[in-house]
PDB file of C-alpha atoms in Angstrom:
ATOM      1  CA  MET A 293       5.762  -5.700 -41.504  1.00  0.00           C
ATOM      2  CA  SER A 294       8.284  -6.977 -43.995  1.00  0.00           C
ATOM      3  CA  ASN A 295       9.746  -3.473 -44.294  1.00  0.00           C
ATOM      4  CA  PRO A 296      13.026  -3.497 -42.276  1.00  0.00           C
ATOM      5  CA  SER A 297      12.733   0.213 -41.440  1.00  0.00           C
ATOM      6  CA  PHE A 298       9.862  -0.548 -38.981  1.00  0.00           C
ATOM      7  CA  ARG A 299      11.877  -3.032 -36.920  1.00  0.00           C
ATOM      8  CA  PRO A 300      13.754  -0.409 -34.836  1.00  0.00           C
ATOM      9  CA  LEU A 301      10.485   1.425 -34.241  1.00  0.00           C
ATOM     10  CA  ILE A 302       8.871  -1.761 -32.963  1.00  0.00           C
ATOM     11  CA  VAL A 303      11.867  -2.657 -30.797  1.00  0.00           C
ATOM     12  CA  PHE A 304      12.034   0.786 -29.183  1.00  0.00           C
ATOM     13  CA  SER A 305       8.279   1.089 -28.712  1.00  0.00           C
ATOM     14  CA  ILE A 306       7.983  -2.103 -26.601  1.00  0.00           C
ATOM     15  CA  PRO A 307       9.790  -0.689 -23.502  1.00  0.00           C
ATOM     16  CA  VAL A 308       7.777   2.522 -23.785  1.00  0.00           C
ATOM     17  CA  LEU A 309       4.535   0.541 -23.896  1.00  0.00           C
ATOM     18  CA  ILE A 310       5.587  -1.505 -20.862  1.00  0.00           C
ATOM     19  CA  LEU A 311       6.326   1.684 -18.893  1.00  0.00           C
ATOM     20  CA  LEU A 312       2.979   3.179 -19.888  1.00  0.00           C
ATOM     21  CA  VAL A 313       1.124   0.041 -18.788  1.00  0.00           C
ATOM     22  CA  LEU A 314       2.943   0.065 -15.412  1.00  0.00           C
ATOM     23  CA  ALA A 315       2.284   3.786 -14.861  1.00  0.00           C
ATOM     24  CA  PHE A 316      -1.403   3.705 -15.793  1.00  0.00           C
ATOM     25  CA  PRO A 317      -2.959   2.365 -12.496  1.00  0.00           C
ATOM     26  CA  PRO A 318      -1.270   4.943 -10.190  1.00  0.00           C
ATOM     27  CA  VAL A 319      -2.013   7.821 -12.563  1.00  0.00           C
ATOM     28  CA  TRP A 320      -5.653   6.726 -12.984  1.00  0.00           C
ATOM     29  CA  THR A 321      -6.024   6.331  -9.196  1.00  0.00           C
ATOM     30  CA  THR A 322      -4.563   9.800  -8.617  1.00  0.00           C
ATOM     31  CA  MET A 323      -6.940  11.342 -11.151  1.00  0.00           C
ATOM     32  CA  THR A 324     -10.169   9.535 -10.248  1.00  0.00           C
ATOM     33  CA  GLY A 325      -9.729   7.878  -6.825  1.00  0.00           C
ATOM     34  CA  ASP A 326     -11.736   8.494  -3.655  1.00  0.00           C
ATOM     35  CA  VAL A 327      -9.921  10.493  -0.967  1.00  0.00           C
ATOM     36  CA  ILE A 328      -9.677   8.777   2.423  1.00  0.00           C
ATOM     37  CA  LYS A 329      -7.612   9.368   5.563  1.00  0.00           C
ATOM     38  CA  ILE A 330      -5.630   6.719   7.443  1.00  0.00           C
ATOM     39  CA  LYS A 331      -3.901   7.050  10.817  1.00  0.00           C
ATOM     40  CA  THR A 332      -0.121   6.894  10.478  1.00  0.00           C
ATOM     41  CA  ALA A 333       3.109   7.721  12.232  1.00  0.00           C
ATOM     42  CA  PRO A 334       6.270   8.974  10.502  1.00  0.00           C
ATOM     43  CA  VAL A 335       9.299   6.944  11.573  1.00  0.00           C
ATOM     44  CA  ASP A 336      12.618   7.835   9.928  1.00  0.00           C
ATOM     45  CA  PRO A 337      13.504  10.622   7.471  1.00  0.00           C
ATOM     46  CA  THR A 338      16.886   9.702   5.979  1.00  0.00           C
ATOM     47  CA  ASP A 339      18.261   7.303   3.351  1.00  0.00           C
ATOM     48  CA  LEU A 340      21.665   7.878   1.766  1.00  0.00           C
ATOM     49  CA  PHE A 341      20.752   6.432  -1.657  1.00  0.00           C
ATOM     50  CA  ARG A 342      17.099   7.415  -2.108  1.00  0.00           C
ATOM     51  CA  GLY A 343      17.236  10.917  -0.670  1.00  0.00           C
ATOM     52  CA  SER A 344      15.038  12.458   1.973  1.00  0.00           C
ATOM     53  CA  TYR A 345      11.815  10.757   2.812  1.00  0.00           C
ATOM     54  CA  VAL A 346       9.560   9.911   5.709  1.00  0.00           C
ATOM     55  CA  ALA A 347       9.073   6.215   6.434  1.00  0.00           C
ATOM     56  CA  LEU A 348       5.509   5.567   7.540  1.00  0.00           C
ATOM     57  CA  LYS A 349       3.861   2.991   9.759  1.00  0.00           C
ATOM     58  CA  TYR A 350       0.084   2.622   9.353  1.00  0.00           C
ATOM     59  CA  GLU A 351      -2.431   1.380  11.860  1.00  0.00           C
ATOM     60  CA  ILE A 352      -4.092  -0.666   9.082  1.00  0.00           C
ATOM     61  CA  GLU A 353      -0.879  -2.662   8.548  1.00  0.00           C
ATOM     62  CA  SER A 354      -1.549  -4.752  11.673  1.00  0.00           C
ATOM     63  CA  VAL A 355      -4.758  -6.774  11.674  1.00  0.00           C
ATOM     64  CA  LYS A 356      -6.158  -9.218  14.191  1.00  0.00           C
ATOM     65  CA  PRO A 357      -6.471 -12.854  13.073  1.00  0.00           C
ATOM     66  CA  SER A 358     -10.238 -12.569  13.654  1.00  0.00           C
ATOM     67  CA  GLN A 359     -10.390  -9.975  10.835  1.00  0.00           C
ATOM     68  CA  VAL A 360      -8.824 -12.394   8.333  1.00  0.00           C
ATOM     69  CA  ASP A 361     -11.174 -14.591   6.312  1.00  0.00           C
ATOM     70  CA  ASP A 362     -11.009 -18.286   7.205  1.00  0.00           C
ATOM     71  CA  SER A 363     -10.226 -19.219   3.599  1.00  0.00           C
ATOM     72  CA  ILE A 364      -6.937 -17.324   3.901  1.00  0.00           C
ATOM     73  CA  LYS A 365      -6.051 -18.837   7.282  1.00  0.00           C
ATOM     74  CA  THR A 366      -6.625 -22.382   6.025  1.00  0.00           C
ATOM     75  CA  GLY A 367      -4.076 -21.659   3.273  1.00  0.00           C
ATOM     76  CA  PHE A 368      -1.361 -20.997   5.855  1.00  0.00           C
ATOM     77  CA  ASN A 369       1.090 -23.803   6.359  1.00  0.00           C
ATOM     78  CA  THR A 370       4.500 -24.081   7.895  1.00  0.00           C
ATOM     79  CA  ARG A 371       6.270 -24.298   4.531  1.00  0.00           C
ATOM     80  CA  ASN A 372       5.155 -20.780   3.585  1.00  0.00           C
ATOM     81  CA  MET A 373       5.876 -18.933   6.853  1.00  0.00           C
ATOM     82  CA  GLY A 374       7.242 -15.472   6.160  1.00  0.00           C
ATOM     83  CA  ASP A 375       5.981 -15.467   2.568  1.00  0.00           C
ATOM     84  CA  TYR A 376       3.487 -12.920   1.297  1.00  0.00           C
ATOM     85  CA  LYS A 377      -0.006 -13.650   0.013  1.00  0.00           C
ATOM     86  CA  LYS A 378      -2.057 -11.205  -2.073  1.00  0.00           C
ATOM     87  CA  VAL A 379      -5.228 -10.104  -0.299  1.00  0.00           C
ATOM     88  CA  TYR A 380      -7.927  -7.446  -0.404  1.00  0.00           C
ATOM     89  CA  VAL A 381      -8.540  -5.363   2.723  1.00  0.00           C
ATOM     90  CA  ARG A 382     -12.029  -3.892   3.067  1.00  0.00           C
ATOM     91  CA  LEU A 383     -11.954  -0.590   4.985  1.00  0.00           C
ATOM     92  CA  LYS A 384     -14.697   1.090   6.982  1.00  0.00           C
ATOM     93  CA  GLN A 385     -14.917   4.660   8.191  1.00  0.00           C
ATOM     94  CA  ASN A 386     -14.754   5.146  11.949  1.00  0.00           C
ATOM     95  CA  THR A 387     -16.602   7.813  13.924  1.00  0.00           C
ATOM     96  CA  ASP A 388     -13.533  10.076  13.782  1.00  0.00           C
ATOM     97  CA  GLY A 389     -13.574  10.085   9.950  1.00  0.00           C
ATOM     98  CA  LEU A 390     -10.496   7.889   9.601  1.00  0.00           C
ATOM     99  CA  TYR A 391     -10.598   4.509   7.873  1.00  0.00           C
ATOM    100  CA  GLY A 392      -9.736   1.227   9.574  1.00  0.00           C
ATOM    101  CA  VAL A 393      -9.730  -2.443   8.618  1.00  0.00           C
ATOM    102  CA  ASP A 394     -13.130  -4.131   8.438  1.00  0.00           C
ATOM    103  CA  TYR A 395     -11.980  -7.533   7.152  1.00  0.00           C
ATOM    104  CA  VAL A 396      -9.355  -9.210   4.951  1.00  0.00           C
ATOM    105  CA  THR A 397     -10.332 -11.525   2.116  1.00  0.00           C
ATOM    106  CA  LYS A 398      -8.766 -13.135  -0.918  1.00  0.00           C
ATOM    107  CA  GLU A 399     -11.795 -12.255  -3.069  1.00  0.00           C
ATOM    108  CA  LYS A 400     -12.101  -8.755  -4.532  1.00  0.00           C
ATOM    109  CA  PRO A 401     -14.974  -6.954  -2.748  1.00  0.00           C
ATOM    110  CA  GLY A 402     -17.830  -5.931  -5.038  1.00  0.00           C
ATOM    111  CA  LYS A 403     -18.291  -2.495  -3.476  1.00  0.00           C
ATOM    112  CA  GLY A 404     -16.950  -0.150  -0.849  1.00  0.00           C
ATOM    113  CA  VAL A 405     -13.451   1.077  -0.147  1.00  0.00           C
ATOM    114  CA  TYR A 406     -10.784  -1.626  -0.294  1.00  0.00           C
ATOM    115  CA  LEU A 407      -7.036  -1.881  -0.800  1.00  0.00           C
ATOM    116  CA  LYS A 408      -4.832  -4.496  -2.426  1.00  0.00           C
ATOM    117  CA  GLY A 409      -2.201  -5.719  -0.021  1.00  0.00           C
ATOM    118  CA  GLU A 410       0.319  -8.431   0.708  1.00  0.00           C
ATOM    119  CA  LEU A 411      -0.307 -10.402   3.889  1.00  0.00           C
ATOM    120  CA  GLU A 412       2.778 -11.810   5.612  1.00  0.00           C
ATOM    121  CA  ILE A 413       2.140 -15.378   6.672  1.00  0.00           C
ATOM    122  CA  PRO A 414       3.042 -15.407  10.401  1.00  0.00           C
ATOM    123  CA  TYR A 415       5.801 -17.610  11.799  1.00  0.00           C
ATOM    124  CA  ASP A 416       3.664 -18.566  14.781  1.00  0.00           C
ATOM    125  CA  LEU A 417       0.516 -19.745  13.053  1.00  0.00           C
ATOM    126  CA  GLN A 418      -1.414 -20.754  16.179  1.00  0.00           C
ATOM    127  CA  ASN A 419      -0.531 -17.896  18.553  1.00  0.00           C
ATOM    128  CA  ALA A 420      -0.230 -14.857  16.259  1.00  0.00           C
ATOM    129  CA  LYS A 421      -1.850 -11.812  17.895  1.00  0.00           C
ATOM    130  CA  THR A 422      -1.463  -9.625  14.807  1.00  0.00           C
ATOM    131  CA  ILE A 423      -0.826 -10.263  11.143  1.00  0.00           C
ATOM    132  CA  GLN A 424       1.085  -7.752   9.009  1.00  0.00           C
ATOM    133  CA  ILE A 425      -0.097  -6.470   5.632  1.00  0.00           C
ATOM    134  CA  ARG A 426       1.925  -4.286   3.232  1.00  0.00           C
ATOM    135  CA  TYR A 427       0.274  -1.796   0.887  1.00  0.00           C
ATOM    136  CA  GLY A 428       3.252  -0.127  -0.795  1.00  0.00           C
ATOM    137  CA  LEU A 429       2.622   3.157   1.026  1.00  0.00           C
ATOM    138  CA  ASP A 430       5.709   3.058   3.191  1.00  0.00           C
ATOM    139  CA  ASN A 431       7.538   6.172   2.045  1.00  0.00           C
ATOM    140  CA  TYR A 432       6.604   9.812   1.580  1.00  0.00           C
ATOM    141  CA  PHE A 433       9.323  11.784  -0.201  1.00  0.00           C
ATOM    142  CA  ALA A 434       9.950  15.334   0.970  1.00  0.00           C
ATOM    143  CA  SER A 435      12.814  17.760   1.207  1.00  0.00           C
ATOM    144  CA  GLU A 436      15.343  16.969   3.920  1.00  0.00           C
ATOM    145  CA  GLU A 437      14.238  19.932   6.030  1.00  0.00           C
ATOM    146  CA  LYS A 438      10.526  19.118   5.691  1.00  0.00           C
ATOM    147  CA  ALA A 439      11.104  15.424   6.473  1.00  0.00           C
ATOM    148  CA  LYS A 440      12.966  16.234   9.695  1.00  0.00           C
ATOM    149  CA  GLU A 441      10.312  18.784  10.677  1.00  0.00           C
ATOM    150  CA  MET A 442       7.548  16.238  10.027  1.00  0.00           C
ATOM    151  CA  GLU A 443       9.260  13.632  12.188  1.00  0.00           C
ATOM    152  CA  LYS A 444       9.699  16.122  15.034  1.00  0.00           C
ATOM    153  CA  ASP A 445       6.083  17.334  14.832  1.00  0.00           C
ATOM    154  CA  ALA A 446       4.707  13.785  14.573  1.00  0.00           C
ATOM    155  CA  LEU A 447       6.343  12.794  17.865  1.00  0.00           C
ATOM    156  CA  ALA A 448       4.144  15.322  19.685  1.00  0.00           C
ATOM    157  CA  ASN A 449       0.992  15.216  17.537  1.00  0.00           C
ATOM    158  CA  PRO A 450      -0.990  12.502  15.730  1.00  0.00           C
ATOM    159  CA  SER A 451      -0.599  12.323  11.972  1.00  0.00           C
ATOM    160  CA  VAL A 452      -2.918  11.258   9.178  1.00  0.00           C
ATOM    161  CA  ALA A 453      -2.098  10.061   5.664  1.00  0.00           C
ATOM    162  CA  VAL A 454      -4.326  11.319   2.871  1.00  0.00           C
ATOM    163  CA  VAL A 455      -4.590   8.689   0.118  1.00  0.00           C
ATOM    164  CA  LYS A 456      -6.571   8.178  -3.063  1.00  0.00           C
ATOM    165  CA  VAL A 457      -8.160   4.768  -3.598  1.00  0.00           C
ATOM    166  CA  ARG A 458      -9.660   3.206  -6.720  1.00  0.00           C
ATOM    167  CA  ASN A 459     -10.253  -0.507  -7.381  1.00  0.00           C
ATOM    168  CA  GLY A 460      -7.828  -1.505  -4.642  1.00  0.00           C
ATOM    169  CA  ASN A 461      -5.020   0.678  -5.974  1.00  0.00           C
ATOM    170  CA  VAL A 462      -3.809   3.341  -3.580  1.00  0.00           C
ATOM    171  CA  VAL A 463      -1.659   6.468  -3.930  1.00  0.00           C
ATOM    172  CA  LEU A 464      -0.322   8.503  -0.997  1.00  0.00           C
ATOM    173  CA  THR A 465      -0.970  12.202  -1.665  1.00  0.00           C
ATOM    174  CA  ASP A 466      -0.264  14.022   1.603  1.00  0.00           C
ATOM    175  CA  ILE A 467       0.512  13.725   5.305  1.00  0.00           C
ATOM    176  CA  ILE A 468      -1.311  15.933   7.776  1.00  0.00           C
ATOM    177  CA  ILE A 469       0.145  16.441  11.242  1.00  0.00           C
ATOM    178  CA  GLU A 470      -2.510  17.785  13.577  1.00  0.00           C
TER     179      GLU A 470
END
């Protein structure tokens, strides 16, 4: 590598390699992931800077404290209230074919369908009725007309998010309004 003509090639290839490494998990999940359906509700279709999209609220984002592993709850303390903690959420299929939360753990499950998420440490540690978890599935981009139509239809009918899951990574592929 003493040849100075390779230095620009090396310098310009590093950002490209970083982008490829960041893009690999979502692309791999889209290509090879298992398809599951999660109950959702579109919320708001407009953002001036990001364009038209549908903000989504998932049923699996709110979990009961009884579904959270004790090892996670013992890690809560008042200094960290409002912070986020990385967790794995094991899902189970309900009788209606949709997936819901089975339990939340800090250890990666060995099998089954699970998602990586960020658990928000509640401000009221003793009396929290639900605990919030983020999965990075909050927005579904669509044309302005389609986003407004989806919001209007979702107010009258239930909606389902179709996602692909692989090794805890998740990619939103479609929204179905029944």
